[in-house]
């Protein structure tokens, strides 16, 4: 039950980070900078990571298409 709560929180935080990054990007006209890391670029990366991890923790299993792809890749490599 605790993992589901953590997954839900991570998903919500990920969505908020994504929304922040796109709002700042729309205001500036660009996300990030070529010369240095900016807060909006870090927010996009962190938000994307949390959006990948959060639902996996919430639902508690890996989608079957990914399981099949990993299984096929393992068979090919030995």
mmCIF file of N, CA and C in Angstrom:
data_model
loop_
_atom_site.group_PDB
_atom_site.id
_atom_site.type_symbol
_atom_site.label_atom_id
_atom_site.label_comp_id
_atom_site.label_asym_id
_atom_site.label_seq_id
_atom_site.Cartn_x
_atom_site.Cartn_y
_atom_site.Cartn_z
ATOM 1 N N UNK A 1 0.819 -1.198 0.000
ATOM 2 C CA UNK A 1 0.000 0.000 0.000
ATOM 3 C C UNK A 1 0.866 1.266 0.000
ATOM 4 N N UNK A 2 2.001 1.217 0.699
ATOM 5 C CA UNK A 2 2.871 2.389 0.757
ATOM 6 C C UNK A 2 3.499 2.679 -0.601
ATOM 7 N N UNK A 3 3.827 1.617 -1.361
ATOM 8 C CA UNK A 3 4.407 1.835 -2.690
ATOM 9 C C UNK A 3 3.418 2.518 -3.622
ATOM 10 N N UNK A 4 2.147 2.180 -3.493
ATOM 11 C CA UNK A 4 1.133 2.844 -4.324
ATOM 12 C C UNK A 4 1.074 4.331 -4.005
ATOM 13 N N UNK A 5 1.149 4.668 -2.728
ATOM 14 C CA UNK A 5 1.119 6.083 -2.335
ATOM 15 C C UNK A 5 2.354 6.814 -2.846
ATOM 16 N N UNK A 6 3.512 6.183 -2.714
ATOM 17 C CA UNK A 6 4.750 6.792 -3.221
ATOM 18 C C UNK A 6 4.658 6.975 -4.732
ATOM 19 N N UNK A 7 4.143 5.969 -5.432
ATOM 20 C CA UNK A 7 3.989 6.068 -6.883
ATOM 21 C C UNK A 7 3.063 7.203 -7.284
ATOM 22 N N UNK A 8 1.965 7.360 -6.549
ATOM 23 C CA UNK A 8 1.032 8.446 -6.849
ATOM 24 C C UNK A 8 1.681 9.807 -6.611
ATOM 25 N N UNK A 9 2.412 9.935 -5.509
ATOM 26 C CA UNK A 9 3.082 11.207 -5.202
ATOM 27 C C UNK A 9 4.136 11.527 -6.259
ATOM 28 N N UNK A 10 4.942 10.529 -6.636
ATOM 29 C CA UNK A 10 5.968 10.762 -7.655
ATOM 30 C C UNK A 10 5.345 11.173 -8.987
ATOM 31 N N UNK A 11 4.219 10.570 -9.332
ATOM 32 C CA UNK A 11 3.543 10.921 -10.580
ATOM 33 C C UNK A 11 3.044 12.361 -10.546
ATOM 34 N N UNK A 12 2.440 12.755 -9.440
ATOM 35 C CA UNK A 12 1.931 14.126 -9.318
ATOM 36 C C UNK A 12 3.079 15.133 -9.349
ATOM 37 N N UNK A 13 4.158 14.841 -8.632
ATOM 38 C CA UNK A 13 5.315 15.743 -8.636
ATOM 39 C C UNK A 13 5.911 15.825 -10.038
ATOM 40 N N UNK A 14 5.979 14.701 -10.738
ATOM 41 C CA UNK A 14 6.479 14.696 -12.113
ATOM 42 C C UNK A 14 5.636 15.567 -13.027
ATOM 43 N N UNK A 15 4.322 15.465 -12.880
ATOM 44 C CA UNK A 15 3.434 16.305 -13.692
ATOM 45 C C UNK A 15 3.623 17.786 -13.372
ATOM 46 N N UNK A 16 3.785 18.102 -12.094
ATOM 47 C CA UNK A 16 4.007 19.500 -11.708
ATOM 48 C C UNK A 16 5.326 20.035 -12.262
ATOM 49 N N UNK A 17 6.374 19.217 -12.213
ATOM 50 C CA UNK A 17 7.662 19.648 -12.768
ATOM 51 C C UNK A 17 7.560 19.875 -14.273
ATOM 52 N N UNK A 18 6.863 18.976 -14.960
ATOM 53 C CA UNK A 18 6.676 19.141 -16.397
ATOM 54 C C UNK A 18 5.903 20.418 -16.692
ATOM 55 N N UNK A 19 4.823 20.652 -15.944
ATOM 56 C CA UNK A 19 4.017 21.854 -16.153
ATOM 57 C C UNK A 19 4.850 23.112 -15.909
ATOM 58 N N UNK A 20 5.664 23.103 -14.852
ATOM 59 C CA UNK A 20 6.536 24.246 -14.560
ATOM 60 C C UNK A 20 7.504 24.499 -15.710
ATOM 61 N N UNK A 21 8.143 23.434 -16.177
ATOM 62 C CA UNK A 21 9.139 23.591 -17.239
ATOM 63 C C UNK A 21 8.508 24.144 -18.507
ATOM 64 N N UNK A 22 7.339 23.643 -18.867
ATOM 65 C CA UNK A 22 6.710 24.126 -20.089
ATOM 66 C C UNK A 22 6.158 25.538 -19.924
ATOM 67 N N UNK A 23 5.713 25.896 -18.722
ATOM 68 C CA UNK A 23 5.249 27.265 -18.493
ATOM 69 C C UNK A 23 6.413 28.245 -18.596
ATOM 70 N N UNK A 24 7.544 27.902 -17.982
ATOM 71 C CA UNK A 24 8.725 28.765 -18.061
ATOM 72 C C UNK A 24 9.248 28.798 -19.493
ATOM 73 N N UNK A 25 9.241 27.660 -20.155
ATOM 74 C CA UNK A 25 9.701 27.599 -21.542
ATOM 75 C C UNK A 25 8.840 28.441 -22.466
ATOM 76 N N UNK A 26 7.538 28.422 -22.237
ATOM 77 C CA UNK A 26 6.642 29.237 -23.060
ATOM 78 C C UNK A 26 6.878 30.722 -22.813
ATOM 79 N N UNK A 27 7.197 31.051 -21.589
ATOM 80 C CA UNK A 27 7.451 32.453 -21.252
ATOM 81 C C UNK A 27 8.767 32.944 -21.855
ATOM 82 N N UNK A 28 9.811 32.104 -21.791
ATOM 83 C CA UNK A 28 11.127 32.483 -22.320
ATOM 84 C C UNK A 28 11.257 32.206 -23.809
ATOM 85 N N UNK A 29 10.443 31.313 -24.325
ATOM 86 C CA UNK A 29 10.541 30.954 -25.736
ATOM 87 C C UNK A 29 11.437 29.763 -26.001
ATOM 88 N N UNK A 30 12.081 29.237 -24.953
ATOM 89 C CA UNK A 30 12.977 28.091 -25.099
ATOM 90 C C UNK A 30 13.098 27.411 -23.736
ATOM 91 N N UNK A 31 13.323 26.091 -23.769
ATOM 92 C CA UNK A 31 13.577 25.362 -22.529
ATOM 93 C C UNK A 31 15.071 25.094 -22.445
ATOM 94 N N UNK A 32 15.697 25.524 -21.365
ATOM 95 C CA UNK A 32 17.121 25.263 -21.172
ATOM 96 C C UNK A 32 17.997 26.324 -21.800
ATOM 97 N N UNK A 33 19.298 26.024 -21.824
ATOM 98 C CA UNK A 33 20.306 26.915 -22.369
ATOM 99 C C UNK A 33 21.418 26.068 -22.954
ATOM 100 N N UNK A 34 22.094 26.592 -23.950
ATOM 101 C CA UNK A 34 23.206 25.853 -24.548
ATOM 102 C C UNK A 34 24.464 25.931 -23.689
ATOM 103 N N UNK A 35 24.543 26.912 -22.805
ATOM 104 C CA UNK A 35 25.775 27.140 -22.056
ATOM 105 C C UNK A 35 25.769 26.546 -20.655
ATOM 106 N N UNK A 36 24.602 26.415 -20.030
ATOM 107 C CA UNK A 36 24.558 25.929 -18.653
ATOM 108 C C UNK A 36 23.223 25.246 -18.386
ATOM 109 N N UNK A 37 23.196 24.476 -17.297
ATOM 110 C CA UNK A 37 21.955 23.845 -16.880
ATOM 111 C C UNK A 37 21.053 24.907 -16.273
ATOM 112 N N UNK A 38 19.790 24.872 -16.646
ATOM 113 C CA UNK A 38 18.823 25.808 -16.085
ATOM 114 C C UNK A 38 17.763 25.029 -15.322
ATOM 115 N N UNK A 39 17.033 25.738 -14.499
ATOM 116 C CA UNK A 39 16.017 25.092 -13.681
ATOM 117 C C UNK A 39 14.937 24.405 -14.487
ATOM 118 N N UNK A 40 14.544 25.017 -15.598
ATOM 119 C CA UNK A 40 13.491 24.403 -16.398
ATOM 120 C C UNK A 40 13.973 23.138 -17.100
ATOM 121 N N UNK A 41 15.229 23.111 -17.521
ATOM 122 C CA UNK A 41 15.758 21.901 -18.152
ATOM 123 C C UNK A 41 15.868 20.768 -17.138
ATOM 124 N N UNK A 42 16.309 21.094 -15.939
ATOM 125 C CA UNK A 42 16.391 20.086 -14.879
ATOM 126 C C UNK A 42 14.990 19.607 -14.509
ATOM 127 N N UNK A 43 14.021 20.518 -14.504
ATOM 128 C CA UNK A 43 12.644 20.140 -14.185
ATOM 129 C C UNK A 43 12.084 19.173 -15.217
ATOM 130 N N UNK A 44 12.399 19.377 -16.491
ATOM 131 C CA UNK A 44 11.938 18.449 -17.526
ATOM 132 C C UNK A 44 12.550 17.072 -17.305
ATOM 133 N N UNK A 45 13.855 17.020 -17.057
ATOM 134 C CA UNK A 45 14.521 15.732 -16.849
ATOM 135 C C UNK A 45 14.001 15.024 -15.602
ATOM 136 N N UNK A 46 13.906 15.744 -14.507
ATOM 137 C CA UNK A 46 13.421 15.131 -13.270
ATOM 138 C C UNK A 46 11.960 14.717 -13.404
ATOM 139 N N UNK A 47 11.163 15.572 -14.043
ATOM 140 C CA UNK A 47 9.755 15.239 -14.249
ATOM 141 C C UNK A 47 9.583 14.008 -15.104
ATOM 142 N N UNK A 48 10.379 13.891 -16.159
ATOM 143 C CA UNK A 48 10.300 12.712 -17.029
ATOM 144 C C UNK A 48 10.665 11.454 -16.251
ATOM 145 N N UNK A 49 11.727 11.528 -15.460
ATOM 146 C CA UNK A 49 12.137 10.383 -14.650
ATOM 147 C C UNK A 49 11.024 9.986 -13.680
ATOM 148 N N UNK A 50 10.454 10.960 -12.999
ATOM 149 C CA UNK A 50 9.388 10.658 -12.048
ATOM 150 C C UNK A 50 8.147 10.117 -12.744
ATOM 151 N N UNK A 51 7.872 10.586 -13.956
ATOM 152 C CA UNK A 51 6.721 10.063 -14.696
ATOM 153 C C UNK A 51 6.958 8.646 -15.205
ATOM 154 N N UNK A 52 8.195 8.237 -15.300
ATOM 155 C CA UNK A 52 8.486 6.850 -15.668
ATOM 156 C C UNK A 52 8.416 5.935 -14.443
ATOM 157 N N UNK A 53 8.902 6.401 -13.305
ATOM 158 C CA UNK A 53 8.972 5.585 -12.097
ATOM 159 C C UNK A 53 7.640 5.573 -11.336
ATOM 160 N N UNK A 54 6.991 6.709 -11.238
ATOM 161 C CA UNK A 54 5.768 6.828 -10.442
ATOM 162 C C UNK A 54 4.674 5.844 -10.819
ATOM 163 N N UNK A 55 4.242 5.807 -12.080
ATOM 164 C CA UNK A 55 3.199 4.852 -12.446
ATOM 165 C C UNK A 55 3.625 3.393 -12.277
ATOM 166 N N UNK A 56 4.905 3.105 -12.476
ATOM 167 C CA UNK A 56 5.381 1.731 -12.285
ATOM 168 C C UNK A 56 5.217 1.315 -10.823
ATOM 169 N N UNK A 57 5.527 2.210 -9.909
ATOM 170 C CA UNK A 57 5.330 1.901 -8.492
ATOM 171 C C UNK A 57 3.848 1.832 -8.145
ATOM 172 N N UNK A 58 3.058 2.718 -8.737
ATOM 173 C CA UNK A 58 1.631 2.751 -8.426
ATOM 174 C C UNK A 58 0.926 1.486 -8.899
ATOM 175 N N UNK A 59 1.178 1.095 -10.146
ATOM 176 C CA UNK A 59 0.495 -0.076 -10.692
ATOM 177 C C UNK A 59 1.175 -1.382 -10.303
ATOM 178 N N UNK A 60 2.467 -1.332 -9.991
ATOM 179 C CA UNK A 60 3.148 -2.480 -9.445
ATOM 180 C C UNK A 60 3.593 -3.539 -10.422
ATOM 181 N N UNK A 61 3.515 -3.276 -11.714
ATOM 182 C CA UNK A 61 4.009 -4.261 -12.668
ATOM 183 C C UNK A 61 4.462 -3.568 -13.940
ATOM 184 N N UNK A 62 5.252 -4.280 -14.696
ATOM 185 C CA UNK A 62 5.785 -3.761 -15.946
ATOM 186 C C UNK A 62 4.823 -4.103 -17.077
ATOM 187 N N UNK A 63 4.603 -3.191 -18.027
ATOM 188 C CA UNK A 63 3.742 -3.511 -19.161
ATOM 189 C C UNK A 63 4.245 -4.745 -19.911
ATOM 190 N N UNK A 64 3.316 -5.554 -20.389
ATOM 191 C CA UNK A 64 3.675 -6.832 -21.019
ATOM 192 C C UNK A 64 4.531 -6.650 -22.268
ATOM 193 N N UNK A 65 4.340 -5.584 -23.011
ATOM 194 C CA UNK A 65 5.149 -5.376 -24.217
ATOM 195 C C UNK A 65 6.625 -5.175 -23.865
ATOM 196 N N UNK A 66 6.891 -4.508 -22.749
ATOM 197 C CA UNK A 66 8.278 -4.307 -22.323
ATOM 198 C C UNK A 66 8.869 -5.623 -21.834
ATOM 199 N N UNK A 67 8.079 -6.410 -21.106
ATOM 200 C CA UNK A 67 8.558 -7.710 -20.626
ATOM 201 C C UNK A 67 8.924 -8.602 -21.806
ATOM 202 N N UNK A 68 8.095 -8.616 -22.847
ATOM 203 C CA UNK A 68 8.377 -9.432 -24.032
ATOM 204 C C UNK A 68 9.635 -8.946 -24.739
ATOM 205 N N UNK A 69 9.789 -7.636 -24.884
ATOM 206 C CA UNK A 69 10.966 -7.093 -25.573
ATOM 207 C C UNK A 69 12.245 -7.425 -24.810
ATOM 208 N N UNK A 70 12.215 -7.324 -23.498
ATOM 209 C CA UNK A 70 13.397 -7.646 -22.696
ATOM 210 C C UNK A 70 13.690 -9.137 -22.769
ATOM 211 N N UNK A 71 12.654 -9.950 -22.736
ATOM 212 C CA UNK A 71 12.850 -11.395 -22.839
ATOM 213 C C UNK A 71 13.461 -11.795 -24.168
ATOM 214 N N UNK A 72 13.007 -11.188 -25.255
ATOM 215 C CA UNK A 72 13.565 -11.482 -26.577
ATOM 216 C C UNK A 72 15.013 -11.017 -26.670
ATOM 217 N N UNK A 73 15.319 -9.863 -26.102
ATOM 218 C CA UNK A 73 16.691 -9.349 -26.138
ATOM 219 C C UNK A 73 17.624 -10.252 -25.332
ATOM 220 N N UNK A 74 17.148 -10.772 -24.224
ATOM 221 C CA UNK A 74 17.978 -11.669 -23.414
ATOM 222 C C UNK A 74 18.235 -12.979 -24.142
ATOM 223 N N UNK A 75 17.242 -13.479 -24.861
ATOM 224 C CA UNK A 75 17.418 -14.728 -25.607
ATOM 225 C C UNK A 75 18.437 -14.556 -26.726
ATOM 226 N N UNK A 76 18.436 -13.391 -27.362
ATOM 227 C CA UNK A 76 19.360 -13.135 -28.468
ATOM 228 C C UNK A 76 20.802 -13.011 -27.985
ATOM 229 N N UNK A 77 20.987 -12.426 -26.802
ATOM 230 C CA UNK A 77 22.351 -12.210 -26.307
ATOM 231 C C UNK A 77 22.910 -13.418 -25.565
ATOM 232 N N UNK A 78 22.093 -14.354 -25.265
ATOM 233 C CA UNK A 78 22.623 -15.577 -24.657
ATOM 234 C C UNK A 78 22.132 -15.752 -23.316
#
